[in-house]
Coordinates of C-alpha atoms in Angstrom, one line a residue:
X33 CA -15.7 28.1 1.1
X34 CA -19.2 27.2 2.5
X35 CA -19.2 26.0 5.7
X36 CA -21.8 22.3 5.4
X37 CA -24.5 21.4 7.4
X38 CA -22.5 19.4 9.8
X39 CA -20.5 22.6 11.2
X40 CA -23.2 24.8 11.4
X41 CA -25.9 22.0 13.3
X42 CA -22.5 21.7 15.6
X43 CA -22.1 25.0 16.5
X44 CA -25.9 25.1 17.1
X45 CA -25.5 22.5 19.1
X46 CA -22.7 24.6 21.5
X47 CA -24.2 27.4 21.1
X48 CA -27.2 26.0 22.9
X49 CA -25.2 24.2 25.6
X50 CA -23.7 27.5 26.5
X51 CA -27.0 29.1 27.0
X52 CA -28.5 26.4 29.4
X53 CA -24.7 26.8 31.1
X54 CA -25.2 30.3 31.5
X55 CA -29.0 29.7 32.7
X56 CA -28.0 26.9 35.0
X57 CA -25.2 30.0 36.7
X58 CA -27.2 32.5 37.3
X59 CA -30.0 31.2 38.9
X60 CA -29.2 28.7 42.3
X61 CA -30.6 25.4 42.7
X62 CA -31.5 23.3 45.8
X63 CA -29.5 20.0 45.8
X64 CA -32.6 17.8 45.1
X65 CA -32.9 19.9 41.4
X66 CA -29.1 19.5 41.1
X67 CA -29.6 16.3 41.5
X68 CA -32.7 15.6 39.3
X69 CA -30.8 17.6 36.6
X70 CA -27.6 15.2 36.7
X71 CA -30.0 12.1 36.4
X72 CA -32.2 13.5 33.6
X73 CA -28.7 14.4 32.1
X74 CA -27.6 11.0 32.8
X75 CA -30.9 8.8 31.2
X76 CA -30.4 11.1 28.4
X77 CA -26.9 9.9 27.4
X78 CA -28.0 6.5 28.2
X79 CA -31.0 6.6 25.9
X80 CA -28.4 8.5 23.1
X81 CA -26.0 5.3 23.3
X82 CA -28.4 2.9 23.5
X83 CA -30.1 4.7 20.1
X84 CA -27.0 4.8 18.7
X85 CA -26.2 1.1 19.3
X86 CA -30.0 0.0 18.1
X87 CA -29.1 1.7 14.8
X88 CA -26.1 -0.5 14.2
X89 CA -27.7 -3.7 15.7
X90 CA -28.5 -7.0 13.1
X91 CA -29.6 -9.9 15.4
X92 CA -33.2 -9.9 16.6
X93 CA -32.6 -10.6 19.7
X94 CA -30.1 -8.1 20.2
X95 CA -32.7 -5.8 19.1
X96 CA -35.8 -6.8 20.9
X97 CA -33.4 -6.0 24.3
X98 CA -31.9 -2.8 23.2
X99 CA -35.6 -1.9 22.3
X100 CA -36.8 -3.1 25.9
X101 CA -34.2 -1.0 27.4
X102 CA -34.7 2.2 25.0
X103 CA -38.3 2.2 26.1
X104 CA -37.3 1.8 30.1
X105 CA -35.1 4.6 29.8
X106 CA -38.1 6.9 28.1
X107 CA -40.2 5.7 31.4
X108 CA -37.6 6.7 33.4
X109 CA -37.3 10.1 31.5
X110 CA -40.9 10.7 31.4
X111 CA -41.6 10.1 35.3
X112 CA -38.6 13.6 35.8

């Protein structure tokens, strides 16, 4: 049976993850990149859930703030 789109855009998705891993081993980092690395890794789980969340938000207001936040965390992104 055909595997769908889901499986394959998964297993993209490792596949890539592995690679960075494997980049991210072999060469050392200072601890100020480490930790620029674990923040931009941070802001972009933030900005995933808060994406997520605007997706399944109905009251305007609700919206307007997780809009005001999904832009902050883009700032914050953009200034790494």
């Amino acid at each position: 049976m055909a595997r769908g789109w889901e499986s394959k855009d998964v297993e993209s998705q490792q596949e890539l993850r592995e690679a960075e891993r494997r980049a991210r081993a072999e060469a050392p980092v200072s601890a100020e990149e480490a930790e620029r690395r674990q923040k931009r890794a941070s802001l972009e789980l933030s900005r995933a859930r808060v994406a997520a969340d605007l997706d399944r938000a109905r009251h305007p207001r609700h919206k307007a703030q997780l809009q005001a936040a999904l832009a902050h965390l883009d700032g914050e992104l953009a200034g790494l």
